[in-house]
Amino acid sequence: MSALTIKKKYTLSPGVFLMGTTVYLEWLLHFWVTETFQWGRFAALTAFALGFGGLLAFLVSWIPGAAAGKRTAVAVSAALGAVWLLEYFLSDAYQVFMPPVTVFNGAGGVARDYLGLVLSLLARNIWRLALVMLPALAYGLLGRGKKTGLPGRGLFAAVAVAGYLLGLGAAFGLTRDYGCFQGAYTFDSTVRCYGLQMGFVLEARYGSGSVQEPEFAEPLPVPTTQPARLETGETEPEQTEPVYPEQVIAGLDFGELAETEKNSAIASIHTYVDSLTPARQNAYTGLFAGKNLILITAEALTREVIDPELTPTLYRLATQGVQFTDYYQPGWGASTISGEFSNLIGLVPTNGGGCMKEVKQQNFFLTMGHQLQKLGYWSAAYHNNDKGFYDRDETHTLLGYDRFIALYGGLENVQAVWPESDLEMMVETVPQYLSQEHFSVYYMTVSGHSVYSRSSNAMATKNYDQVADLPYSEPVKCYLAANLELEAALTYLVEQLEAAGIADDTVIVISPDHFPYGLEESSTWGNGVNHLAELYGVEDYNHIVRDHSTLILWSGCLEGQNITVDEPTYSLDILPTLLNLFGLEYDSRLLVGRDVFSEEMPLVLWPDFSWKTQRGSYDAQAGTFESSDGQPEDPEYLDYIRTLVMNKISYCRYVLDRDYFNYVAAALEPVTP
């Protein structure tokens, strides 16, 4: 039978082809990434895909001519396949689906620095490429188009409407994930539950660049339930403690600002901020007043790296400063840049990879860089990778640092290997500020970056002999070896501070940017098994356990004081805690995190609306609550925390979308000394 005969038998409307293609692609992606199959999610995803396909079919049906319609449908199918495959690769590499703004912001850097990785990834996944392109190839080579008349167009429109209605019905009736349609939205969780096309739809509604009037959930009353020890009749002993002032900025009245603000959206945010109860100062307020500050975002650092023998300096800093026993760096959804944003700015990076670009548009005046810059501190930000990656050469000087020095931008003595050396960066930069009367310094390190193999990681190769005999797999050994470069860098830094006699007058703060995703099972990183579980010493984990990490807050003056924070803390707590410790004026209501020494309730939240408190953790992906105090699940308490989390995330979204801090900064101008 000839190919011509086959083509005559294979006649198909471009619209019907597109409907089938969208369902097919969504099914492929769903089965590639889902870990726990749920019929409700599958039903909703299928209906939404059919609705999206119906919409595409309706649009293509207006193209005149059967041949032109077919060519258009083939091109659309191929484009969809490329997008779906790209999102799969991102999920495989970073364990998160990324919205378009994040992908575009990082595309240039990925193409430049990871071209070899991208090509090898395609080579290892040629079968996936073939599967996503199969519909376009089959229809293009063997199919023949069919003209669509008005009845057909009407049918496609009906399918589009019916598909989305059925999808919503399935989502609200068969799943627990419908909160994404009501403001509890993240791109990643939406794609995993309802498909990539629905992720794009809701990203347009709630994501970066969307314009919507701020809405906050009505606050619920504080639950009346009390811990068991109070319910048995015991009473708390009376304590006489000083009444500390509130952490507010003098002269800043959000209620009055709301009444006089002509922009209704900004007025709504003012009203929300005004409704919050400010934190108070405490016994630790001003402990670090006048000291130097070195802030470090450490690439892919985990608490498992810290060992008294393998990393004695990290161990000293972690155990001789403030000890955090339950610290988290949530996976914010855009790899390094969102981790940096949370560490420095103290807000949820709700627009993923576009978060740091907000610095170009908005005056985040509460950062430690800005606050110490106002006091006349010498300041600089450093990075030992390409100066232009994520536009850091444009953003970091707007965070309160007088200069940004990086590879190809002032950092002359760091060898351009992958990844670059943290030690070489410290050796070159520490002398620049060591003799300054006061300094405020920020580092973004890179030595701990994946891939974790001796063939692909210069730092793993350099330090491998120190880990060769450890009882781990090769990727874990290489991960630890790469992080030994950070250990060497910190050893040099502390030695220089002590030699200069200013260790007691300098504060070092170190937080990771994200968990080491390069160890998870992934074709991107060449891992056939989950090496992260091996590093953690567990068989299985959810994203809450995955993001359990380390925070270092050290100064020579703290050694021997044994200060411990056992409550749940996370990266958004860094900024308010430092503002309090340095005795700087700030308004606690403007930040989502808390000063860990305050009386505020400990609360850690994730961008998918999961959370953890002292009473337990709620996994929004699974819809389950795990108690940590032995008490049964309390619906009143769960609703109370859920509302707090929704409002905090909504606030961060509105701050970024509406440039809210510009309005607050303008209101401060008349009262700023």
PDB file of N, CA, C and O in Angstrom, residues 627-665:
ATOM      1  N   SER A 627       0.344  15.959  63.495  1.00  0.00           N
ATOM      2  CA  SER A 627       0.498  16.629  64.782  1.00  0.00           C
ATOM      3  C   SER A 627       1.884  16.363  65.357  1.00  0.00           C
ATOM      4  O   SER A 627       2.441  15.276  65.217  1.00  0.00           O
ATOM      5  N   SER A 628       2.439  17.373  66.009  1.00  0.00           N
ATOM      6  CA  SER A 628       3.743  17.215  66.665  1.00  0.00           C
ATOM      7  C   SER A 628       3.623  17.215  68.180  1.00  0.00           C
ATOM      8  O   SER A 628       4.621  17.019  68.875  1.00  0.00           O
ATOM      9  N   ASP A 629       2.412  17.462  68.695  1.00  0.00           N
ATOM     10  CA  ASP A 629       2.243  17.513  70.148  1.00  0.00           C
ATOM     11  C   ASP A 629       1.302  16.429  70.670  1.00  0.00           C
ATOM     12  O   ASP A 629       0.874  16.474  71.824  1.00  0.00           O
ATOM     13  N   GLY A 630       0.968  15.467  69.803  1.00  0.00           N
ATOM     14  CA  GLY A 630       0.131  14.363  70.248  1.00  0.00           C
ATOM     15  C   GLY A 630      -1.342  14.667  70.334  1.00  0.00           C
ATOM     16  O   GLY A 630      -2.139  13.805  70.704  1.00  0.00           O
ATOM     17  N   GLN A 631      -1.728  15.891  69.990  1.00  0.00           N
ATOM     18  CA  GLN A 631      -3.132  16.261  70.073  1.00  0.00           C
ATOM     19  C   GLN A 631      -3.864  15.871  68.792  1.00  0.00           C
ATOM     20  O   GLN A 631      -3.280  15.852  67.708  1.00  0.00           O
ATOM     21  N   PRO A 632      -5.149  15.561  68.874  1.00  0.00           N
ATOM     22  CA  PRO A 632      -5.916  15.218  67.680  1.00  0.00           C
ATOM     23  C   PRO A 632      -6.084  16.436  66.773  1.00  0.00           C
ATOM     24  O   PRO A 632      -5.945  17.584  67.211  1.00  0.00           O
ATOM     25  N   GLU A 633      -6.395  16.176  65.523  1.00  0.00           N
ATOM     26  CA  GLU A 633      -6.591  17.252  64.558  1.00  0.00           C
ATOM     27  C   GLU A 633      -7.737  18.155  64.996  1.00  0.00           C
ATOM     28  O   GLU A 633      -8.810  17.701  65.367  1.00  0.00           O
ATOM     29  N   ASP A 634      -7.482  19.455  64.972  1.00  0.00           N
ATOM     30  CA  ASP A 634      -8.451  20.445  65.428  1.00  0.00           C
ATOM     31  C   ASP A 634      -8.873  21.306  64.240  1.00  0.00           C
ATOM     32  O   ASP A 634      -8.114  22.166  63.787  1.00  0.00           O
ATOM     33  N   PRO A 635     -10.060  21.087  63.669  1.00  0.00           N
ATOM     34  CA  PRO A 635     -10.488  21.850  62.486  1.00  0.00           C
ATOM     35  C   PRO A 635     -10.455  23.360  62.696  1.00  0.00           C
ATOM     36  O   PRO A 635     -10.126  24.114  61.777  1.00  0.00           O
ATOM     37  N   GLU A 636     -10.802  23.811  63.907  1.00  0.00           N
ATOM     38  CA  GLU A 636     -10.794  25.241  64.195  1.00  0.00           C
ATOM     39  C   GLU A 636      -9.386  25.809  64.059  1.00  0.00           C
ATOM     40  O   GLU A 636      -9.174  26.880  63.474  1.00  0.00           O
ATOM     41  N   TYR A 637      -8.412  25.075  64.577  1.00  0.00           N
ATOM     42  CA  TYR A 637      -7.015  25.513  64.501  1.00  0.00           C
ATOM     43  C   TYR A 637      -6.511  25.473  63.054  1.00  0.00           C
ATOM     44  O   TYR A 637      -5.837  26.403  62.596  1.00  0.00           O
ATOM     45  N   LEU A 638      -6.841  24.416  62.320  1.00  0.00           N
ATOM     46  CA  LEU A 638      -6.401  24.296  60.931  1.00  0.00           C
ATOM     47  C   LEU A 638      -6.951  25.436  60.083  1.00  0.00           C
ATOM     48  O   LEU A 638      -6.236  26.016  59.259  1.00  0.00           O
ATOM     49  N   ASP A 639      -8.210  25.781  60.272  1.00  0.00           N
ATOM     50  CA  ASP A 639      -8.804  26.878  59.515  1.00  0.00           C
ATOM     51  C   ASP A 639      -8.157  28.210  59.870  1.00  0.00           C
ATOM     52  O   ASP A 639      -7.949  29.074  59.004  1.00  0.00           O
ATOM     53  N   TYR A 640      -7.837  28.373  61.141  1.00  0.00           N
ATOM     54  CA  TYR A 640      -7.206  29.610  61.598  1.00  0.00           C
ATOM     55  C   TYR A 640      -5.841  29.801  60.935  1.00  0.00           C
ATOM     56  O   TYR A 640      -5.547  30.877  60.378  1.00  0.00           O
ATOM     57  N   ILE A 641      -5.008  28.756  60.954  1.00  0.00           N
ATOM     58  CA  ILE A 641      -3.679  28.868  60.350  1.00  0.00           C
ATOM     59  C   ILE A 641      -3.786  28.975  58.835  1.00  0.00           C
ATOM     60  O   ILE A 641      -3.054  29.747  58.200  1.00  0.00           O
ATOM     61  N   ARG A 642      -4.705  28.234  58.248  1.00  0.00           N
ATOM     62  CA  ARG A 642      -4.869  28.281  56.793  1.00  0.00           C
ATOM     63  C   ARG A 642      -5.208  29.700  56.334  1.00  0.00           C
ATOM     64  O   ARG A 642      -4.687  30.184  55.326  1.00  0.00           O
ATOM     65  N   THR A 643      -6.044  30.381  57.091  1.00  0.00           N
ATOM     66  CA  THR A 643      -6.404  31.752  56.742  1.00  0.00           C
ATOM     67  C   THR A 643      -5.208  32.690  56.887  1.00  0.00           C
ATOM     68  O   THR A 643      -4.981  33.566  56.041  1.00  0.00           O
ATOM     69  N   LEU A 644      -4.440  32.513  57.954  1.00  0.00           N
ATOM     70  CA  LEU A 644      -3.233  33.324  58.128  1.00  0.00           C
ATOM     71  C   LEU A 644      -2.290  33.156  56.944  1.00  0.00           C
ATOM     72  O   LEU A 644      -1.754  34.131  56.406  1.00  0.00           O
ATOM     73  N   VAL A 645      -2.081  31.904  56.540  1.00  0.00           N
ATOM     74  CA  VAL A 645      -1.148  31.611  55.453  1.00  0.00           C
ATOM     75  C   VAL A 645      -1.642  32.214  54.145  1.00  0.00           C
ATOM     76  O   VAL A 645      -0.874  32.832  53.399  1.00  0.00           O
ATOM     77  N   MET A 646      -2.929  32.050  53.846  1.00  0.00           N
ATOM     78  CA  MET A 646      -3.480  32.612  52.613  1.00  0.00           C
ATOM     79  C   MET A 646      -3.301  34.126  52.570  1.00  0.00           C
ATOM     80  O   MET A 646      -2.913  34.690  51.547  1.00  0.00           O
ATOM     81  N   ASN A 647      -3.553  34.791  53.682  1.00  0.00           N
ATOM     82  CA  ASN A 647      -3.420  36.247  53.701  1.00  0.00           C
ATOM     83  C   ASN A 647      -1.967  36.699  53.580  1.00  0.00           C
ATOM     84  O   ASN A 647      -1.672  37.703  52.923  1.00  0.00           O
ATOM     85  N   LYS A 648      -1.067  35.971  54.201  1.00  0.00           N
ATOM     86  CA  LYS A 648       0.350  36.330  54.108  1.00  0.00           C
ATOM     87  C   LYS A 648       0.854  36.192  52.668  1.00  0.00           C
ATOM     88  O   LYS A 648       1.581  37.058  52.158  1.00  0.00           O
ATOM     89  N   ILE A 649       0.487  35.104  52.004  1.00  0.00           N
ATOM     90  CA  ILE A 649       0.924  34.903  50.624  1.00  0.00           C
ATOM     91  C   ILE A 649       0.251  35.917  49.702  1.00  0.00           C
ATOM     92  O   ILE A 649       0.883  36.467  48.796  1.00  0.00           O
ATOM     93  N   SER A 650      -1.035  36.174  49.943  1.00  0.00           N
ATOM     94  CA  SER A 650      -1.730  37.189  49.140  1.00  0.00           C
ATOM     95  C   SER A 650      -1.070  38.552  49.310  1.00  0.00           C
ATOM     96  O   SER A 650      -0.879  39.296  48.332  1.00  0.00           O
ATOM     97  N   TYR A 651      -0.714  38.890  50.527  1.00  0.00           N
ATOM     98  CA  TYR A 651      -0.046  40.170  50.793  1.00  0.00           C
ATOM     99  C   TYR A 651       1.240  40.285  49.979  1.00  0.00           C
ATOM    100  O   TYR A 651       1.496  41.311  49.335  1.00  0.00           O
ATOM    101  N   CYS A 652       2.042  39.222  49.979  1.00  0.00           N
ATOM    102  CA  CYS A 652       3.299  39.252  49.224  1.00  0.00           C
ATOM    103  C   CYS A 652       3.037  39.417  47.730  1.00  0.00           C
ATOM    104  O   CYS A 652       3.756  40.152  47.037  1.00  0.00           O
ATOM    105  N   ARG A 653       2.003  38.748  47.238  1.00  0.00           N
ATOM    106  CA  ARG A 653       1.669  38.877  45.817  1.00  0.00           C
ATOM    107  C   ARG A 653       1.288  40.312  45.480  1.00  0.00           C
ATOM    108  O   ARG A 653       1.736  40.873  44.478  1.00  0.00           O
ATOM    109  N   TYR A 654       0.475  40.921  46.328  1.00  0.00           N
ATOM    110  CA  TYR A 654       0.036  42.291  46.062  1.00  0.00           C
ATOM    111  C   TYR A 654       1.187  43.282  46.207  1.00  0.00           C
ATOM    112  O   TYR A 654       1.261  44.273  45.476  1.00  0.00           O
ATOM    113  N   VAL A 655       2.078  43.035  47.142  1.00  0.00           N
ATOM    114  CA  VAL A 655       3.253  43.904  47.301  1.00  0.00           C
ATOM    115  C   VAL A 655       4.060  43.931  46.009  1.00  0.00           C
ATOM    116  O   VAL A 655       4.487  44.995  45.538  1.00  0.00           O
ATOM    117  N   LEU A 656       4.269  42.751  45.416  1.00  0.00           N
ATOM    118  CA  LEU A 656       5.070  42.685  44.199  1.00  0.00           C
ATOM    119  C   LEU A 656       4.308  43.213  42.990  1.00  0.00           C
ATOM    120  O   LEU A 656       4.874  43.907  42.142  1.00  0.00           O
ATOM    121  N   ASP A 657       3.034  42.879  42.906  1.00  0.00           N
ATOM    122  CA  ASP A 657       2.250  43.307  41.739  1.00  0.00           C
ATOM    123  C   ASP A 657       1.977  44.805  41.734  1.00  0.00           C
ATOM    124  O   ASP A 657       1.864  45.416  40.662  1.00  0.00           O
ATOM    125  N   ARG A 658       1.856  45.397  42.919  1.00  0.00           N
ATOM    126  CA  ARG A 658       1.443  46.807  43.013  1.00  0.00           C
ATOM    127  C   ARG A 658       2.568  47.747  43.450  1.00  0.00           C
ATOM    128  O   ARG A 658       2.306  48.932  43.686  1.00  0.00           O
ATOM    129  N   ASP A 659       3.788  47.226  43.560  1.00  0.00           N
ATOM    130  CA  ASP A 659       4.915  48.068  44.005  1.00  0.00           C
ATOM    131  C   ASP A 659       4.577  48.778  45.314  1.00  0.00           C
ATOM    132  O   ASP A 659       4.829  49.983  45.488  1.00  0.00           O
ATOM    133  N   TYR A 660       4.048  48.023  46.241  1.00  0.00           N
ATOM    134  CA  TYR A 660       3.492  48.599  47.460  1.00  0.00           C
ATOM    135  C   TYR A 660       4.522  49.351  48.295  1.00  0.00           C
ATOM    136  O   TYR A 660       4.220  50.397  48.881  1.00  0.00           O
ATOM    137  N   PHE A 661       5.750  48.851  48.338  1.00  0.00           N
ATOM    138  CA  PHE A 661       6.744  49.490  49.194  1.00  0.00           C
ATOM    139  C   PHE A 661       7.113  50.889  48.697  1.00  0.00           C
ATOM    140  O   PHE A 661       7.618  51.704  49.470  1.00  0.00           O
ATOM    141  N   ASN A 662       6.881  51.169  47.425  1.00  0.00           N
ATOM    142  CA  ASN A 662       7.107  52.536  46.949  1.00  0.00           C
ATOM    143  C   ASN A 662       6.168  53.515  47.648  1.00  0.00           C
ATOM    144  O   ASN A 662       6.548  54.640  47.981  1.00  0.00           O
ATOM    145  N   TYR A 663       4.936  53.079  47.859  1.00  0.00           N
ATOM    146  CA  TYR A 663       3.952  53.935  48.523  1.00  0.00           C
ATOM    147  C   TYR A 663       4.319  54.126  49.999  1.00  0.00           C
ATOM    148  O   TYR A 663       4.174  55.222  50.540  1.00  0.00           O
ATOM    149  N   VAL A 664       4.794  53.053  50.634  1.00  0.00           N
ATOM    150  CA  VAL A 664       5.188  53.169  52.037  1.00  0.00           C
ATOM    151  C   VAL A 664       6.411  54.073  52.161  1.00  0.00           C
ATOM    152  O   VAL A 664       6.486  54.924  53.058  1.00  0.00           O
ATOM    153  N   ALA A 665       7.372  53.897  51.253  1.00  0.00           N
ATOM    154  CA  ALA A 665       8.570  54.745  51.286  1.00  0.00           C
ATOM    155  C   ALA A 665       8.212  56.210  51.084  1.00  0.00           C
ATOM    156  O   ALA A 665       8.772  57.097  51.741  1.00  0.00           O
TER     157      ALA A 665
END
